[in-house]
Coordinates of C-alpha atoms in Angstrom, one line a residue:
Chain A
M1 CA -77.2 -71.8 64.4
S2 CA -76.1 -70.0 67.7
I3 CA -75.1 -71.7 70.8
E4 CA -75.6 -70.6 74.7
L5 CA -74.2 -71.1 77.8
R6 CA -76.4 -69.9 80.9
N7 CA -74.3 -69.8 84.1
V8 CA -73.4 -72.9 84.0
T9 CA -71.4 -74.9 86.4
Y10 CA -69.2 -78.2 85.7
K11 CA -67.8 -80.7 88.8
Y12 CA -65.1 -82.9 88.1
S13 CA -65.5 -86.0 90.4
T14 CA -68.4 -84.4 92.5
G15 CA -69.2 -85.8 96.4
T16 CA -65.5 -87.0 96.7
A17 CA -62.0 -85.5 98.0
Y18 CA -61.4 -85.2 94.2
E19 CA -64.1 -82.4 93.6
M20 CA -62.8 -80.1 91.0
V21 CA -64.5 -76.9 90.1
A22 CA -63.5 -76.9 86.0
L23 CA -66.2 -74.5 84.8
D24 CA -67.3 -71.5 87.6
N25 CA -70.3 -69.4 86.7
I26 CA -69.9 -69.4 82.8
S27 CA -72.5 -67.4 80.4
L28 CA -71.9 -66.8 76.5
Q29 CA -73.8 -66.4 73.6
I30 CA -71.9 -67.7 70.4
P31 CA -74.1 -66.4 67.4
D32 CA -74.5 -67.9 64.0
G33 CA -71.3 -67.8 61.8
Q34 CA -68.8 -66.7 64.6
F35 CA -64.6 -67.9 64.2
I36 CA -63.7 -67.6 67.3
G37 CA -60.7 -69.0 69.2
I38 CA -60.5 -70.0 72.6
I39 CA -56.9 -70.3 74.5
G40 CA -55.3 -70.1 77.9
H41 CA -53.2 -72.9 80.1
T42 CA -53.8 -76.5 80.6
G43 CA -56.2 -77.3 83.0
S44 CA -58.3 -73.7 82.4
G45 CA -60.8 -75.7 81.2
K46 CA -61.2 -75.1 77.5
S47 CA -61.2 -78.8 76.7
T48 CA -64.5 -78.9 79.5
L49 CA -66.2 -76.7 78.0
I50 CA -66.2 -77.2 74.1
Q51 CA -67.1 -80.3 75.5
H52 CA -70.5 -78.7 76.9
F53 CA -70.9 -77.1 73.0
N54 CA -72.1 -80.9 72.3
G55 CA -74.1 -82.2 74.8
L56 CA -70.8 -84.8 76.2
I57 CA -70.9 -83.8 79.7
R58 CA -73.9 -82.4 81.0
P59 CA -73.2 -79.0 83.1
T60 CA -73.4 -79.6 87.1
S61 CA -75.5 -77.1 87.3
G62 CA -76.5 -74.2 84.5
Q63 CA -77.9 -74.4 80.9
V64 CA -77.0 -75.5 77.2
L65 CA -78.6 -73.6 74.8
F66 CA -79.1 -75.1 71.1
D67 CA -80.8 -72.4 68.7
G68 CA -83.0 -71.1 72.0
E69 CA -83.7 -75.1 72.8
D70 CA -82.7 -76.5 75.9
I71 CA -80.5 -79.2 75.4
W72 CA -80.9 -81.1 78.4
G73 CA -84.5 -80.5 77.6
E74 CA -86.4 -83.4 79.0
K75 CA -87.5 -84.4 75.0
Y76 CA -84.2 -83.0 73.1
D77 CA -82.5 -84.9 70.7
R78 CA -79.0 -84.3 71.2
R79 CA -78.2 -87.4 68.3
H80 CA -78.7 -84.7 66.2
L81 CA -77.4 -81.8 68.2
R82 CA -73.7 -84.1 68.0
S83 CA -74.1 -83.4 64.0
Q84 CA -75.1 -80.4 64.2
V85 CA -72.3 -79.0 66.2
G86 CA -68.7 -81.3 65.2
L87 CA -66.3 -81.9 67.6
V88 CA -62.6 -82.5 66.5
F89 CA -60.2 -83.6 69.3
Q90 CA -56.8 -83.3 69.9
Y91 CA -55.4 -85.0 67.7
P92 CA -57.7 -86.7 66.1
E93 CA -55.8 -88.4 63.8
H94 CA -56.0 -91.2 66.2
Q95 CA -59.5 -91.9 65.8
L96 CA -59.2 -92.6 62.1
F97 CA -59.7 -96.7 61.7
E98 CA -61.6 -97.5 58.3
T99 CA -59.0 -99.3 55.8
D100 CA -59.3 -97.1 53.5
V101 CA -59.8 -92.5 53.3
L102 CA -63.6 -92.7 51.6
T103 CA -64.7 -95.5 53.6
D104 CA -63.5 -93.1 57.4
V105 CA -65.0 -90.3 56.0
C106 CA -68.3 -91.9 55.3
F107 CA -68.4 -93.1 58.7
G108 CA -70.2 -90.6 60.8
P109 CA -72.9 -89.8 57.6
K110 CA -73.6 -93.7 57.5
N111 CA -74.3 -93.6 61.6
L112 CA -76.5 -90.1 60.8
G113 CA -78.5 -93.0 58.8
C114 CA -77.7 -91.7 55.0
S115 CA -77.8 -93.8 51.9
E116 CA -74.7 -95.3 50.8
E117 CA -74.9 -92.9 47.9
E118 CA -75.0 -89.6 50.5
C119 CA -72.8 -91.0 52.2
K120 CA -70.2 -91.4 49.2
E121 CA -71.8 -87.6 48.0
R122 CA -70.6 -86.4 51.3
A123 CA -67.7 -88.3 52.1
L124 CA -65.8 -86.3 48.4
E125 CA -67.3 -83.3 48.6
A126 CA -65.8 -82.9 52.4
L127 CA -62.2 -83.9 51.5
H128 CA -62.6 -81.7 48.9
Q129 CA -63.3 -79.0 51.6
V130 CA -59.7 -79.8 53.3
G131 CA -58.2 -80.2 50.1
L132 CA -56.8 -83.7 50.0
K133 CA -56.0 -85.3 46.3
E134 CA -58.4 -87.9 45.3
K135 CA -55.5 -89.9 44.6
Y136 CA -55.0 -90.6 48.4
Y137 CA -58.9 -91.6 48.6
H138 CA -58.5 -94.9 48.6
M139 CA -55.1 -95.7 50.5
S140 CA -55.4 -96.6 53.7
P141 CA -55.2 -94.0 55.9
F142 CA -52.2 -94.8 58.3
D143 CA -50.0 -94.8 54.9
L144 CA -50.6 -90.4 54.8
S145 CA -48.4 -88.1 56.2
G146 CA -49.4 -86.1 60.0
G147 CA -51.2 -82.8 58.1
Q148 CA -53.1 -85.3 55.6
K149 CA -54.2 -87.7 58.3
R150 CA -56.0 -85.0 60.4
R151 CA -57.0 -83.5 57.4
V152 CA -58.5 -86.7 56.8
A153 CA -60.3 -86.8 60.4
I154 CA -61.9 -83.5 60.2
A155 CA -63.2 -84.4 56.7
G156 CA -64.7 -87.5 58.8
V157 CA -66.7 -84.7 61.1
L158 CA -67.8 -82.6 58.0
A159 CA -69.0 -85.2 56.2
M160 CA -72.0 -84.9 59.0
N161 CA -72.9 -81.5 57.9
P162 CA -72.5 -79.8 61.4
K163 CA -73.5 -76.1 62.0
M164 CA -70.4 -75.3 64.0
L165 CA -67.1 -76.6 64.1
V166 CA -64.9 -76.7 67.2
L167 CA -61.2 -77.9 66.3
D168 CA -59.3 -78.7 70.3
E169 CA -55.5 -77.5 68.9
P170 CA -56.3 -78.8 65.2
T171 CA -52.5 -77.6 64.8
A172 CA -50.8 -79.6 67.9
G173 CA -47.6 -80.9 66.5
L174 CA -47.6 -79.9 62.9
D175 CA -44.4 -78.2 61.1
P176 CA -45.2 -74.7 60.1
K177 CA -46.2 -75.0 56.5
G178 CA -48.8 -78.1 57.6
R179 CA -50.5 -75.4 61.0
D180 CA -51.2 -72.4 58.2
D181 CA -52.3 -75.2 55.5
I182 CA -54.9 -76.6 58.2
L183 CA -56.0 -73.1 58.9
D184 CA -56.1 -71.4 55.8
K185 CA -58.4 -74.6 55.2
V186 CA -60.5 -73.7 58.3
K187 CA -61.1 -70.8 57.6
E188 CA -61.9 -71.3 53.9
L189 CA -64.8 -74.1 55.2
H190 CA -65.8 -70.8 57.1
E191 CA -66.3 -68.8 54.1
T192 CA -67.8 -71.2 51.9
R193 CA -70.1 -73.0 53.9
G194 CA -71.0 -69.7 56.0
I195 CA -70.5 -72.7 59.4
S196 CA -69.3 -71.2 62.8
I197 CA -66.3 -72.0 64.1
A198 CA -64.1 -72.7 67.3
I199 CA -61.3 -72.9 67.9
V200 CA -58.6 -74.0 71.1
S201 CA -54.9 -73.2 70.7
H202 CA -51.4 -72.3 72.4
S203 CA -50.2 -70.2 69.3
M204 CA -51.6 -66.4 69.9
E205 CA -49.8 -65.7 66.3
D206 CA -52.2 -68.0 64.6
M207 CA -55.0 -66.0 67.3
A208 CA -54.3 -63.0 66.1
K209 CA -54.2 -63.9 62.3
Y210 CA -57.5 -65.6 62.0
V211 CA -59.7 -65.0 64.7
E212 CA -62.6 -62.4 64.9
R213 CA -63.1 -63.0 68.9
I214 CA -61.5 -64.5 72.1
I215 CA -62.4 -66.1 74.7
V216 CA -59.7 -66.8 77.0
M217 CA -60.4 -68.9 80.4
N218 CA -58.2 -69.3 83.5
H219 CA -59.4 -72.0 86.3
G220 CA -62.9 -72.4 85.2
H221 CA -62.8 -68.3 84.4
M222 CA -63.1 -66.5 81.4
P223 CA -61.3 -63.6 82.7
F224 CA -61.0 -61.6 78.9
D225 CA -63.4 -62.2 75.9
G226 CA -63.7 -59.6 72.6
T227 CA -61.6 -59.1 69.6
P228 CA -58.0 -60.0 69.1
R229 CA -57.1 -57.0 69.5
E230 CA -58.9 -56.3 72.9
V231 CA -58.0 -58.9 74.3
F232 CA -53.6 -59.0 73.7
S233 CA -54.0 -54.6 74.9
H234 CA -54.1 -56.9 77.9
Y235 CA -51.0 -58.5 77.1
L236 CA -49.2 -57.8 81.0
E237 CA -52.5 -60.0 82.6
L238 CA -52.1 -62.7 80.1
E239 CA -49.1 -63.6 80.9
K240 CA -49.8 -64.0 85.5
I241 CA -52.3 -66.7 83.8
G242 CA -49.4 -67.9 81.5
L243 CA -50.2 -66.6 78.3
A244 CA -48.9 -64.4 76.3
A245 CA -50.0 -61.8 73.5
P246 CA -48.1 -62.3 69.8
Q247 CA -44.5 -61.3 69.4
I248 CA -45.7 -58.1 67.4
T249 CA -48.0 -56.8 70.2
Y250 CA -44.4 -56.8 72.3
I251 CA -43.0 -55.3 69.2
M252 CA -45.1 -52.6 68.9
H253 CA -45.2 -51.7 73.0
A254 CA -41.4 -51.4 72.6
L255 CA -41.2 -49.4 69.8
A256 CA -44.1 -47.7 71.2
E257 CA -41.7 -47.1 74.3
H258 CA -38.5 -45.7 72.2
G259 CA -40.7 -42.5 71.0
L260 CA -41.9 -44.0 67.7
A261 CA -45.6 -43.3 67.0
V262 CA -47.2 -46.6 66.0
N263 CA -50.4 -48.2 66.6
T264 CA -49.6 -50.8 70.0
E265 CA -53.3 -52.4 68.6
A266 CA -51.5 -54.7 66.0
T267 CA -51.3 -57.7 66.4
T268 CA -50.5 -59.1 63.3
V269 CA -47.1 -58.9 60.9
S270 CA -49.0 -57.2 58.0
E271 CA -50.8 -54.5 60.0
A272 CA -47.7 -53.4 62.0
K273 CA -46.0 -53.4 59.3
E274 CA -48.8 -50.7 57.9
S275 CA -48.2 -49.3 61.1
I276 CA -44.6 -49.2 61.3
L277 CA -44.2 -47.1 57.2
K278 CA -46.8 -44.9 58.5
A279 CA -44.6 -44.0 61.6
L280 CA -41.2 -43.5 60.0
G281 CA -43.3 -41.6 57.1
R282 CA -42.7 -43.6 54.0
Chain B
M1 CA -13.6 -84.7 67.1
G2 CA -16.6 -83.3 68.5
I3 CA -19.1 -85.4 71.1
V4 CA -21.6 -85.9 67.9
K5 CA -20.4 -86.9 64.7
T6 CA -22.5 -89.0 61.9
A7 CA -20.6 -89.1 58.7
K8 CA -22.7 -89.7 54.9
L9 CA -25.5 -91.4 57.8
I10 CA -27.6 -93.1 55.3
Y11 CA -31.4 -95.1 57.3
D12 CA -33.5 -97.1 54.8
Y13 CA -37.0 -97.8 56.7
I14 CA -38.2 -101.6 55.2
R15 CA -41.9 -101.4 54.3
Y16 CA -43.9 -104.3 52.4
D17 CA -46.5 -103.5 50.9
E18 CA -49.4 -105.5 50.2
N19 CA -47.9 -108.1 48.3
E20 CA -45.6 -108.3 51.0
K21 CA -43.0 -107.0 47.9
E22 CA -40.4 -105.1 49.9
E23 CA -39.9 -101.4 49.3
T24 CA -37.7 -99.2 51.2
F25 CA -37.6 -95.4 52.2
R26 CA -34.5 -93.8 52.7
A27 CA -35.1 -91.2 56.2
I28 CA -31.9 -90.3 56.3
D29 CA -29.9 -89.3 53.1
G30 CA -26.2 -88.9 53.6
V31 CA -25.9 -87.0 56.8
D32 CA -22.8 -85.0 57.6
L33 CA -22.9 -83.5 61.5
E34 CA -20.6 -82.8 64.4
V35 CA -21.2 -81.0 67.1
E36 CA -18.9 -79.4 70.0
P37 CA -19.4 -80.3 73.6
G38 CA -21.1 -77.7 75.0
Q39 CA -22.8 -77.0 71.9
F40 CA -26.8 -75.7 71.2
I41 CA -27.4 -77.0 68.5
A42 CA -31.0 -76.9 66.8
V43 CA -32.2 -78.8 64.2
L44 CA -35.4 -78.1 62.0
G45 CA -37.6 -79.6 59.4
H46 CA -40.9 -80.2 58.4
N47 CA -42.9 -83.2 59.2
G48 CA -41.3 -86.4 57.6
S49 CA -38.1 -84.5 56.9
G50 CA -35.8 -87.1 59.4
K51 CA -35.7 -85.5 62.2
S52 CA -36.4 -88.0 64.5
T53 CA -34.7 -90.5 62.8
L54 CA -31.6 -88.8 62.8
A55 CA -32.4 -88.2 67.0
K56 CA -32.8 -92.1 67.2
H57 CA -29.2 -92.8 65.6
L58 CA -27.6 -90.3 68.0
N59 CA -28.0 -92.9 71.3
A60 CA -27.9 -96.3 69.8
L61 CA -31.9 -96.6 69.4
L62 CA -31.6 -96.8 65.4
V63 CA -27.8 -97.2 63.9
P64 CA -26.8 -96.6 60.5
S65 CA -28.1 -98.8 57.1
E66 CA -24.5 -96.9 55.8
G67 CA -22.3 -94.9 57.6
T68 CA -21.4 -94.0 61.0
V69 CA -22.2 -92.2 64.0
W70 CA -20.0 -91.7 66.6
L71 CA -21.1 -90.3 70.1
D72 CA -18.3 -89.1 71.7
N73 CA -15.9 -91.7 70.1
M74 CA -17.5 -94.6 70.7
D75 CA -19.0 -96.1 67.4
T76 CA -23.2 -96.8 67.8
R77 CA -22.8 -100.1 65.8
D78 CA -20.5 -101.3 68.4
D79 CA -22.6 -103.5 70.9
S80 CA -20.0 -103.7 73.4
H81 CA -20.7 -99.3 74.1
I82 CA -24.6 -99.7 74.1
W83 CA -25.1 -98.5 77.5
D84 CA -22.1 -96.2 77.3
I85 CA -23.6 -94.5 74.8
R86 CA -27.0 -94.3 76.3
Q87 CA -25.7 -93.5 79.1
E88 CA -23.8 -90.1 77.7
A89 CA -27.0 -89.0 75.3
G90 CA -30.4 -88.9 76.9
M91 CA -33.0 -88.5 75.3
V92 CA -36.7 -86.7 75.7
F93 CA -39.3 -87.2 73.3
Q94 CA -42.4 -84.5 72.6
N95 CA -45.2 -86.5 74.5
P96 CA -44.4 -86.1 78.9
D97 CA -47.1 -88.9 78.8
N98 CA -44.8 -91.5 77.5
Q99 CA -42.0 -91.6 79.5
I100 CA -42.7 -91.5 82.5
V101 CA -42.5 -94.8 84.4
A102 CA -42.7 -94.0 88.1
S103 CA -45.8 -93.3 90.4
V104 CA -44.4 -91.3 92.7
V105 CA -41.5 -87.8 90.9
E106 CA -38.7 -89.1 92.8
E107 CA -39.1 -92.5 91.9
D108 CA -39.6 -91.2 88.1
V109 CA -36.0 -89.6 88.3
G110 CA -33.8 -92.3 90.4
F111 CA -35.5 -94.9 87.4
G112 CA -32.8 -93.9 85.1
P113 CA -28.9 -94.3 87.5
E114 CA -30.9 -97.0 89.1
N115 CA -30.5 -99.1 85.9
L116 CA -27.3 -98.0 85.4
G117 CA -26.0 -100.0 89.0
V118 CA -25.6 -96.5 90.8
E119 CA -25.6 -97.0 94.6
T120 CA -28.6 -95.9 96.3
P121 CA -27.1 -92.9 98.4
E122 CA -25.3 -91.6 95.5
I123 CA -29.3 -92.2 93.2
W124 CA -30.8 -90.3 96.6
K125 CA -28.1 -87.1 95.7
R126 CA -28.5 -87.1 92.0
V127 CA -32.6 -87.0 91.9
A128 CA -32.1 -83.7 94.0
K129 CA -29.7 -82.0 92.4
S130 CA -31.7 -83.3 89.1
L131 CA -35.4 -81.9 90.2
E132 CA -33.6 -78.6 91.8
G133 CA -32.1 -78.3 88.4
V134 CA -35.3 -78.3 86.7
G135 CA -37.4 -76.2 89.8
M136 CA -39.3 -79.5 90.4
T137 CA -38.0 -79.9 94.6
A138 CA -41.2 -79.0 95.7
Y139 CA -43.2 -81.8 93.5
R140 CA -40.1 -85.1 94.9
K141 CA -43.3 -86.6 96.4
H142 CA -45.9 -86.0 94.0
S143 CA -48.1 -88.3 92.1
P144 CA -46.2 -87.3 88.2
N145 CA -50.2 -87.9 86.5
K146 CA -51.3 -84.4 88.4
L147 CA -48.8 -82.3 86.6
S148 CA -48.9 -79.8 84.2
G149 CA -47.3 -80.9 80.6
G150 CA -44.6 -78.5 81.2
Q151 CA -43.5 -79.6 84.7
K152 CA -44.1 -83.3 83.1
Q153 CA -41.5 -82.4 80.7
R154 CA -39.4 -81.0 82.9
V155 CA -39.5 -84.3 85.4
A156 CA -38.4 -86.5 82.3
I157 CA -35.7 -83.9 81.4
A158 CA -34.6 -84.7 85.4
G159 CA -34.3 -88.1 84.9
V160 CA -31.8 -88.0 82.4
V161 CA -29.8 -85.5 83.8
A162 CA -29.6 -87.7 87.1
M163 CA -27.8 -90.6 84.4
Q164 CA -25.1 -87.5 84.1
P165 CA -25.4 -87.7 80.4
K166 CA -22.7 -85.5 78.7
C167 CA -25.7 -85.1 75.8
I168 CA -29.1 -84.6 75.7
I169 CA -31.3 -84.8 72.6
L170 CA -34.8 -83.3 72.8
D171 CA -37.5 -83.9 69.9
E172 CA -39.7 -81.4 69.4
P173 CA -40.2 -81.6 73.5
T174 CA -42.0 -79.0 73.4
A175 CA -45.3 -79.6 70.9
M176 CA -47.7 -80.6 73.3
L177 CA -47.3 -77.6 76.0
D178 CA -48.6 -73.8 76.0
P179 CA -46.8 -71.2 76.2
N180 CA -46.1 -71.2 80.0
G181 CA -44.9 -74.8 79.6
R182 CA -43.3 -73.8 76.7
K183 CA -41.0 -71.0 78.6
E184 CA -40.3 -73.2 81.5
V185 CA -39.0 -76.3 79.6
L186 CA -36.6 -73.8 77.5
K187 CA -35.2 -72.2 80.3
V188 CA -33.7 -75.4 82.1
V189 CA -32.5 -76.7 79.1
H190 CA -30.5 -73.5 78.2
E191 CA -29.7 -73.5 81.9
L192 CA -28.4 -77.1 81.8
N193 CA -26.1 -76.4 79.0
R194 CA -25.0 -72.7 79.7
E195 CA -24.2 -74.4 83.4
E196 CA -23.3 -77.4 83.4
K197 CA -21.8 -77.4 80.1
V198 CA -25.1 -80.2 78.9
T199 CA -24.7 -80.5 74.7
V200 CA -27.6 -79.9 74.1
I201 CA -29.3 -80.8 70.6
L202 CA -32.8 -79.6 70.7
I203 CA -35.1 -80.7 67.5
T204 CA -38.3 -78.4 67.3
H205 CA -40.8 -76.6 64.6
Y206 CA -40.9 -73.6 66.8
M207 CA -39.0 -70.8 65.2
E208 CA -39.0 -68.6 68.4
E209 CA -37.1 -71.4 70.4
V210 CA -34.4 -71.7 68.4
T211 CA -32.8 -67.9 67.3
D212 CA -30.5 -68.4 71.2
A213 CA -29.2 -72.1 69.6
D214 CA -25.0 -72.3 68.3
Y215 CA -25.3 -73.8 65.1
V216 CA -29.3 -74.3 63.6
Y217 CA -29.5 -77.4 60.6
V218 CA -32.8 -77.2 58.6
M219 CA -33.7 -81.3 57.2
D220 CA -35.1 -81.9 54.2
H221 CA -35.6 -85.1 52.4
G222 CA -33.1 -86.8 54.7
K223 CA -31.1 -84.7 54.2
V224 CA -28.8 -81.1 55.8
V225 CA -30.1 -78.7 53.6
M226 CA -29.0 -75.4 55.2
K227 CA -26.9 -75.0 58.4
G228 CA -25.6 -72.0 59.7
T229 CA -26.2 -70.0 63.0
P230 CA -29.9 -68.5 63.5
R231 CA -28.9 -65.3 61.7
E232 CA -27.7 -66.7 58.6
I233 CA -30.4 -69.3 58.8
F234 CA -33.0 -66.7 59.5
S235 CA -32.0 -64.4 57.0
Q236 CA -33.5 -66.8 54.1
V237 CA -36.9 -65.9 55.2
E238 CA -37.5 -68.0 51.2
T239 CA -35.7 -70.5 51.5
L240 CA -36.9 -71.6 55.1
K241 CA -40.7 -71.0 53.9
A242 CA -39.9 -73.6 50.5
Y243 CA -38.8 -76.3 53.2
R244 CA -42.3 -75.7 54.9
L245 CA -40.5 -73.8 57.8
D246 CA -41.0 -70.2 59.0
V247 CA -38.6 -67.0 60.7
P248 CA -39.9 -66.1 63.9
Q249 CA -42.4 -63.3 63.9
V250 CA -39.7 -59.8 64.6
T251 CA -37.6 -61.8 61.3
L252 CA -41.1 -61.6 59.4
L253 CA -42.0 -58.4 59.9
A254 CA -37.8 -56.3 59.5
H255 CA -37.9 -59.2 56.5
E256 CA -41.2 -57.8 55.0
L257 CA -40.3 -53.7 55.8
K258 CA -36.8 -54.9 54.3
E259 CA -38.8 -55.1 51.0
S260 CA -40.7 -52.0 51.5
G261 CA -37.4 -50.2 51.8
V262 CA -36.5 -49.5 55.2
D263 CA -32.8 -50.1 56.1
V264 CA -32.7 -52.3 58.6
P265 CA -30.5 -55.2 58.2
D266 CA -31.4 -59.0 57.6
G267 CA -32.0 -62.3 60.2
V268 CA -33.3 -60.3 63.3
L269 CA -34.0 -62.4 65.7
T270 CA -35.4 -60.1 68.5
T271 CA -37.4 -57.8 69.8
G272 CA -34.2 -55.9 70.3
E273 CA -33.1 -55.9 68.0
L274 CA -35.7 -54.4 65.6
V275 CA -36.9 -51.7 67.9
D276 CA -32.5 -49.9 67.7
A277 CA -33.1 -50.7 64.0
L278 CA -36.1 -48.6 63.9
C279 CA -34.7 -46.0 66.2
R280 CA -31.6 -45.3 64.2
L281 CA -33.9 -44.6 60.9
N282 CA -36.4 -42.5 63.1

């Protein structure tokens, strides 16, 4: 299940004085099963980009292909596409609406035309996979904590059995443990379901810890696309576009400048620890 | 007495279940707090730990169920002081979009003093000074809705500053911002504290924002469970994790190196400190 963007340009408010290019000739491929992160400052084009992945918005020019097929082709079934590429918006808990958790999660599959039995089966599996305890299934979603609500919202998308899950800032507003819990669950989904994941995030530390590839957006362009190591090695350029590297990157560079033979490419705490122990000869 | 003081503060939310039966939930449970004028205080705690409920007590948006809150020697339950209290203790909330009221930046900033009955020439003086203080003078005539999140938060802060408060309470002001926006907002808050001697109470989930505070309170289940300087707090990595919190990456790295037998001090807070400690060993 691959997604490909070919020379995609998207303009808001075309033909008016407010015309703004949100994406400028972007080409990229996301192959099957990748875990990617998308970073960029507010207004850099991240959200516009991900809305192209499941055809929520149509490029002003260029093509979006899903498994090699143009999703804006005449006979293309975009309804099916939207069950294949699940989008979880920012603060998705604001979209919960049913009277109890289980019914809310059933809403997606119900709309796909699944039988009541299958809806329930999928919902139960999805809720189990996001790690929500059974005692909550029949409670009102509005009585849950922020982190729990967010998991219910993610389960609602998972119940559609997507081949790719796109999450727009899934950890915004959560406490540190809540952040780790959500990201650990997403990682587990990536591993157990084998689905591709794309996460939009402002946390460079989380990006370094979880994803295998980072796409950097800036003013509708994509200045960097690579592994966290590659991308964060450009930490000075990242700062110029309103981003940063994880704190670890700065520590390692400072140590190297002071003559300690550490690996400046380390981006996580465990990598840094290993490298420092080695440099100290332990 | 300090500028902010609470004694045995208790707050019970009253909820009604399906059968209209009354249930109480104790959101704040016996909190004693004392803040000296000019201090920079941070409050940490997981989602639902009672931080925001506490914040709302400090300018009488909520009044205690039991116990007392004094703001500059005024009891918040004394209705005759309510406007003095709200002028002296300004609040900034998480979502910048929820706290902007006017369609032009300068009018938004002038809204507070206007409501206090300040004379027009004085309002404009204050607007100019506050906008300068947050570095937003260039946007004076702009529409707030075209600003970035960090800029909007700075306008919100200017709006509070224009009321000439003695104390500013910020409830997760950076939760919805990108790294640059976070930096901008924190810089402004620190400047206000340093240069204008405004007392700051910062509630946050970002541990790195706390390292410069004078004093840190950690809340859990409505109680203050830890208090001390950032160094005292962050030297207790395991305890913080038990409260669903975290430590800055540099502190965690130092902690893990120490566990592996490297001689570094507890509670390292900055990259510089860690680099110094490691270079001494090398």
